[in-house]
Amino acid sequence: CMLRPAGALRARLHAMLGRAFFHAGRMLRETGQALDRLGLRAQNNLIFQEKLSRHRAVMQLYEKRPSMANDVFVAPSASVIGDVNIADASSVWYGAVVRGDVNPVLIGGHTNIQDRAVIHAASSSPTGFKATCTVGSWCSVGQGAILRACTVEDYCVVGAGSILLEGSLMEAKSVLEPGSVLPAGGRVPSGEVWGGNPVAFVRKLSKEEVADIEKRADGMVALAAEHQDQFLPYGTTYQLRE
């Protein structure tokens, strides 16, 4: 039988070692928790039996770890999971989910993923297009939108409640109206507004409307900074145990 290339073997070994260290760390953490519960029982304090919400806004999956710029705002109730890369000054708002568990999700700078939006890749794409999900810079993804293994280029607006399916493409400086469905392999050309289910051409964008796309995104950057100021850099849930 043919031997695997040395690079592939090293990558597989690195992944196996990473998972081994992960499980070793988990055992140590669980041991510490068990000792903590033993001490509380000795004090006749059963507070550990009370269930506290421990939602993690940013979560890795083994070796798949989110990578975000320092000024990215992730709301406490949002979820950024797995192989996700988010560039400068972007924001993920309340209840939104960005899931890179099976393939990467890439989000550019000054982009906002608004409340309850869902962005995720696919394990494979029946259309033959790549199964990653990419959102460019200075984009606004409206509330409740769903983006699955699609590509949204720079300076785009995805209307609230819209759905973009596998392999679909929004070219730069384009707008999708709220509630629209862009089918698998569909395309919204640059400088145009499309809408409906399935989408159809609506009209051309004016120069003023194109300029407003960047202004809208920058406005969300400023708003995200205000929300960020309301939170401490580290959680304080542990204080509730006393």
PDB file of N, CA and C in Angstrom, residues 166-213:
ATOM      1  N   GLU A 166     -26.105  27.255  -0.122  1.00  0.00           N
ATOM      2  CA  GLU A 166     -24.761  26.807  -0.471  1.00  0.00           C
ATOM      3  C   GLU A 166     -24.310  27.316  -1.847  1.00  0.00           C
ATOM      4  N   GLY A 167     -23.103  27.861  -1.872  1.00  0.00           N
ATOM      5  CA  GLY A 167     -22.516  28.273  -3.124  1.00  0.00           C
ATOM      6  C   GLY A 167     -23.050  29.561  -3.698  1.00  0.00           C
ATOM      7  N   SER A 168     -23.956  30.231  -3.000  1.00  0.00           N
ATOM      8  CA  SER A 168     -24.487  31.498  -3.507  1.00  0.00           C
ATOM      9  C   SER A 168     -23.462  32.604  -3.307  1.00  0.00           C
ATOM     10  N   LEU A 169     -23.621  33.683  -4.080  1.00  0.00           N
ATOM     11  CA  LEU A 169     -22.633  34.756  -4.091  1.00  0.00           C
ATOM     12  C   LEU A 169     -23.318  36.112  -4.163  1.00  0.00           C
ATOM     13  N   MET A 170     -22.934  36.997  -3.243  1.00  0.00           N
ATOM     14  CA  MET A 170     -23.285  38.410  -3.342  1.00  0.00           C
ATOM     15  C   MET A 170     -22.012  39.162  -3.724  1.00  0.00           C
ATOM     16  N   GLU A 171     -22.010  39.758  -4.901  1.00  0.00           N
ATOM     17  CA  GLU A 171     -20.839  40.500  -5.328  1.00  0.00           C
ATOM     18  C   GLU A 171     -20.740  41.816  -4.557  1.00  0.00           C
ATOM     19  N   ALA A 172     -19.554  42.429  -4.586  1.00  0.00           N
ATOM     20  CA  ALA A 172     -19.300  43.656  -3.820  1.00  0.00           C
ATOM     21  C   ALA A 172     -20.310  44.747  -4.158  1.00  0.00           C
ATOM     22  N   LYS A 173     -20.695  45.504  -3.109  1.00  0.00           N
ATOM     23  CA  LYS A 173     -21.598  46.654  -3.253  1.00  0.00           C
ATOM     24  C   LYS A 173     -22.954  46.234  -3.823  1.00  0.00           C
ATOM     25  N   SER A 174     -23.532  45.203  -3.197  1.00  0.00           N
ATOM     26  CA  SER A 174     -24.867  44.751  -3.587  1.00  0.00           C
ATOM     27  C   SER A 174     -25.750  44.660  -2.348  1.00  0.00           C
ATOM     28  N   VAL A 175     -27.057  44.619  -2.561  1.00  0.00           N
ATOM     29  CA  VAL A 175     -28.033  44.617  -1.463  1.00  0.00           C
ATOM     30  C   VAL A 175     -29.070  43.530  -1.715  1.00  0.00           C
ATOM     31  N   LEU A 176     -29.372  42.768  -0.654  1.00  0.00           N
ATOM     32  CA  LEU A 176     -30.433  41.765  -0.693  1.00  0.00           C
ATOM     33  C   LEU A 176     -31.544  42.250   0.228  1.00  0.00           C
ATOM     34  N   GLU A 177     -32.746  42.390  -0.296  1.00  0.00           N
ATOM     35  CA  GLU A 177     -33.859  42.927   0.486  1.00  0.00           C
ATOM     36  C   GLU A 177     -34.275  41.949   1.591  1.00  0.00           C
ATOM     37  N   PRO A 178     -34.902  42.474   2.664  1.00  0.00           N
ATOM     38  CA  PRO A 178     -35.324  41.609   3.776  1.00  0.00           C
ATOM     39  C   PRO A 178     -36.244  40.487   3.314  1.00  0.00           C
ATOM     40  N   GLY A 179     -36.042  39.309   3.910  1.00  0.00           N
ATOM     41  CA  GLY A 179     -36.903  38.166   3.631  1.00  0.00           C
ATOM     42  C   GLY A 179     -36.638  37.470   2.315  1.00  0.00           C
ATOM     43  N   SER A 180     -35.536  37.779   1.666  1.00  0.00           N
ATOM     44  CA  SER A 180     -35.241  37.192   0.366  1.00  0.00           C
ATOM     45  C   SER A 180     -34.571  35.825   0.514  1.00  0.00           C
ATOM     46  N   VAL A 181     -34.651  35.018  -0.534  1.00  0.00           N
ATOM     47  CA  VAL A 181     -33.985  33.711  -0.559  1.00  0.00           C
ATOM     48  C   VAL A 181     -33.107  33.655  -1.799  1.00  0.00           C
ATOM     49  N   LEU A 182     -31.797  33.539  -1.576  1.00  0.00           N
ATOM     50  CA  LEU A 182     -30.828  33.385  -2.658  1.00  0.00           C
ATOM     51  C   LEU A 182     -30.514  31.900  -2.774  1.00  0.00           C
ATOM     52  N   PRO A 183     -30.962  31.228  -3.828  1.00  0.00           N
ATOM     53  CA  PRO A 183     -30.823  29.764  -3.897  1.00  0.00           C
ATOM     54  C   PRO A 183     -29.383  29.318  -4.084  1.00  0.00           C
ATOM     55  N   ALA A 184     -29.149  28.037  -3.937  1.00  0.00           N
ATOM     56  CA  ALA A 184     -27.814  27.466  -4.100  1.00  0.00           C
ATOM     57  C   ALA A 184     -27.266  27.821  -5.476  1.00  0.00           C
ATOM     58  N   GLY A 185     -26.050  28.362  -5.488  1.00  0.00           N
ATOM     59  CA  GLY A 185     -25.419  28.741  -6.744  1.00  0.00           C
ATOM     60  C   GLY A 185     -25.902  30.048  -7.317  1.00  0.00           C
ATOM     61  N   GLY A 186     -26.830  30.734  -6.633  1.00  0.00           N
ATOM     62  CA  GLY A 186     -27.361  32.002  -7.130  1.00  0.00           C
ATOM     63  C   GLY A 186     -26.357  33.137  -6.971  1.00  0.00           C
ATOM     64  N   ARG A 187     -26.613  34.245  -7.661  1.00  0.00           N
ATOM     65  CA  ARG A 187     -25.678  35.371  -7.646  1.00  0.00           C
ATOM     66  C   ARG A 187     -26.433  36.691  -7.672  1.00  0.00           C
ATOM     67  N   VAL A 188     -25.959  37.626  -6.827  1.00  0.00           N
ATOM     68  CA  VAL A 188     -26.453  39.000  -6.859  1.00  0.00           C
ATOM     69  C   VAL A 188     -25.322  39.859  -7.428  1.00  0.00           C
ATOM     70  N   PRO A 189     -25.487  40.454  -8.626  1.00  0.00           N
ATOM     71  CA  PRO A 189     -24.402  41.217  -9.251  1.00  0.00           C
ATOM     72  C   PRO A 189     -24.079  42.497  -8.486  1.00  0.00           C
ATOM     73  N   SER A 190     -22.864  42.967  -8.677  1.00  0.00           N
ATOM     74  CA  SER A 190     -22.399  44.185  -8.017  1.00  0.00           C
ATOM     75  C   SER A 190     -23.236  45.388  -8.433  1.00  0.00           C
ATOM     76  N   GLY A 191     -23.514  46.267  -7.448  1.00  0.00           N
ATOM     77  CA  GLY A 191     -24.223  47.513  -7.733  1.00  0.00           C
ATOM     78  C   GLY A 191     -25.712  47.368  -7.921  1.00  0.00           C
ATOM     79  N   GLU A 192     -26.289  46.234  -7.508  1.00  0.00           N
ATOM     80  CA  GLU A 192     -27.712  46.014  -7.735  1.00  0.00           C
ATOM     81  C   GLU A 192     -28.432  45.623  -6.438  1.00  0.00           C
ATOM     82  N   VAL A 193     -29.759  45.840  -6.445  1.00  0.00           N
ATOM     83  CA  VAL A 193     -30.632  45.394  -5.364  1.00  0.00           C
ATOM     84  C   VAL A 193     -31.482  44.251  -5.892  1.00  0.00           C
ATOM     85  N   TRP A 194     -31.465  43.133  -5.164  1.00  0.00           N
ATOM     86  CA  TRP A 194     -32.292  41.987  -5.518  1.00  0.00           C
ATOM     87  C   TRP A 194     -33.193  41.651  -4.336  1.00  0.00           C
ATOM     88  N   GLY A 195     -34.322  40.994  -4.613  1.00  0.00           N
ATOM     89  CA  GLY A 195     -35.223  40.617  -3.535  1.00  0.00           C
ATOM     90  C   GLY A 195     -36.242  39.596  -3.991  1.00  0.00           C
ATOM     91  N   GLY A 196     -36.951  39.007  -3.026  1.00  0.00           N
ATOM     92  CA  GLY A 196     -38.000  38.036  -3.316  1.00  0.00           C
ATOM     93  C   GLY A 196     -37.571  36.617  -3.028  1.00  0.00           C
ATOM     94  N   ASN A 197     -38.512  35.686  -3.263  1.00  0.00           N
ATOM     95  CA  ASN A 197     -38.266  34.265  -3.032  1.00  0.00           C
ATOM     96  C   ASN A 197     -38.820  33.468  -4.215  1.00  0.00           C
ATOM     97  N   PRO A 198     -37.925  33.003  -5.110  1.00  0.00           N
ATOM     98  CA  PRO A 198     -36.469  33.258  -5.147  1.00  0.00           C
ATOM     99  C   PRO A 198     -36.184  34.684  -5.590  1.00  0.00           C
ATOM    100  N   VAL A 199     -34.935  35.110  -5.427  1.00  0.00           N
ATOM    101  CA  VAL A 199     -34.601  36.499  -5.681  1.00  0.00           C
ATOM    102  C   VAL A 199     -34.722  36.852  -7.160  1.00  0.00           C
ATOM    103  N   ALA A 200     -35.010  38.125  -7.395  1.00  0.00           N
ATOM    104  CA  ALA A 200     -35.061  38.665  -8.749  1.00  0.00           C
ATOM    105  C   ALA A 200     -34.533  40.094  -8.699  1.00  0.00           C
ATOM    106  N   PHE A 201     -34.109  40.582  -9.840  1.00  0.00           N
ATOM    107  CA  PHE A 201     -33.569  41.945  -9.919  1.00  0.00           C
ATOM    108  C   PHE A 201     -34.656  42.962  -9.557  1.00  0.00           C
ATOM    109  N   VAL A 202     -34.262  43.958  -8.734  1.00  0.00           N
ATOM    110  CA  VAL A 202     -35.183  45.028  -8.347  1.00  0.00           C
ATOM    111  C   VAL A 202     -34.787  46.342  -9.020  1.00  0.00           C
ATOM    112  N   ARG A 203     -33.538  46.765  -8.790  1.00  0.00           N
ATOM    113  CA  ARG A 203     -33.078  48.026  -9.384  1.00  0.00           C
ATOM    114  C   ARG A 203     -31.577  48.160  -9.187  1.00  0.00           C
ATOM    115  N   LYS A 204     -31.015  49.194  -9.778  1.00  0.00           N
ATOM    116  CA  LYS A 204     -29.615  49.530  -9.601  1.00  0.00           C
ATOM    117  C   LYS A 204     -29.451  50.396  -8.346  1.00  0.00           C
ATOM    118  N   LEU A 205     -28.282  50.306  -7.712  1.00  0.00           N
ATOM    119  CA  LEU A 205     -27.954  51.168  -6.583  1.00  0.00           C
ATOM    120  C   LEU A 205     -27.406  52.497  -7.088  1.00  0.00           C
ATOM    121  N   SER A 206     -27.796  53.583  -6.433  1.00  0.00           N
ATOM    122  CA  SER A 206     -27.222  54.890  -6.746  1.00  0.00           C
ATOM    123  C   SER A 206     -25.869  55.033  -6.049  1.00  0.00           C
ATOM    124  N   LYS A 207     -25.091  56.017  -6.460  1.00  0.00           N
ATOM    125  CA  LYS A 207     -23.797  56.257  -5.826  1.00  0.00           C
ATOM    126  C   LYS A 207     -23.975  56.589  -4.350  1.00  0.00           C
ATOM    127  N   GLU A 208     -25.044  57.336  -4.030  1.00  0.00           N
ATOM    128  CA  GLU A 208     -25.298  57.689  -2.636  1.00  0.00           C
ATOM    129  C   GLU A 208     -25.617  56.446  -1.809  1.00  0.00           C
ATOM    130  N   GLU A 209     -26.374  55.517  -2.366  1.00  0.00           N
ATOM    131  CA  GLU A 209     -26.718  54.291  -1.642  1.00  0.00           C
ATOM    132  C   GLU A 209     -25.486  53.411  -1.427  1.00  0.00           C
ATOM    133  N   VAL A 210     -24.597  53.381  -2.400  1.00  0.00           N
ATOM    134  CA  VAL A 210     -23.364  52.615  -2.236  1.00  0.00           C
ATOM    135  C   VAL A 210     -22.519  53.203  -1.109  1.00  0.00           C
ATOM    136  N   ALA A 211     -22.440  54.544  -1.052  1.00  0.00           N
ATOM    137  CA  ALA A 211     -21.675  55.191   0.017  1.00  0.00           C
ATOM    138  C   ALA A 211     -22.317  54.937   1.382  1.00  0.00           C
ATOM    139  N   ASP A 212     -23.648  54.832   1.415  1.00  0.00           N
ATOM    140  CA  ASP A 212     -24.351  54.600   2.688  1.00  0.00           C
ATOM    141  C   ASP A 212     -24.060  53.216   3.259  1.00  0.00           C
ATOM    142  N   ILE A 213     -23.668  52.255   2.433  1.00  0.00           N
ATOM    143  CA  ILE A 213     -23.360  50.918   2.934  1.00  0.00           C
ATOM    144  C   ILE A 213     -22.203  50.983   3.925  1.00  0.00           C
TER     145      ILE A 213
END
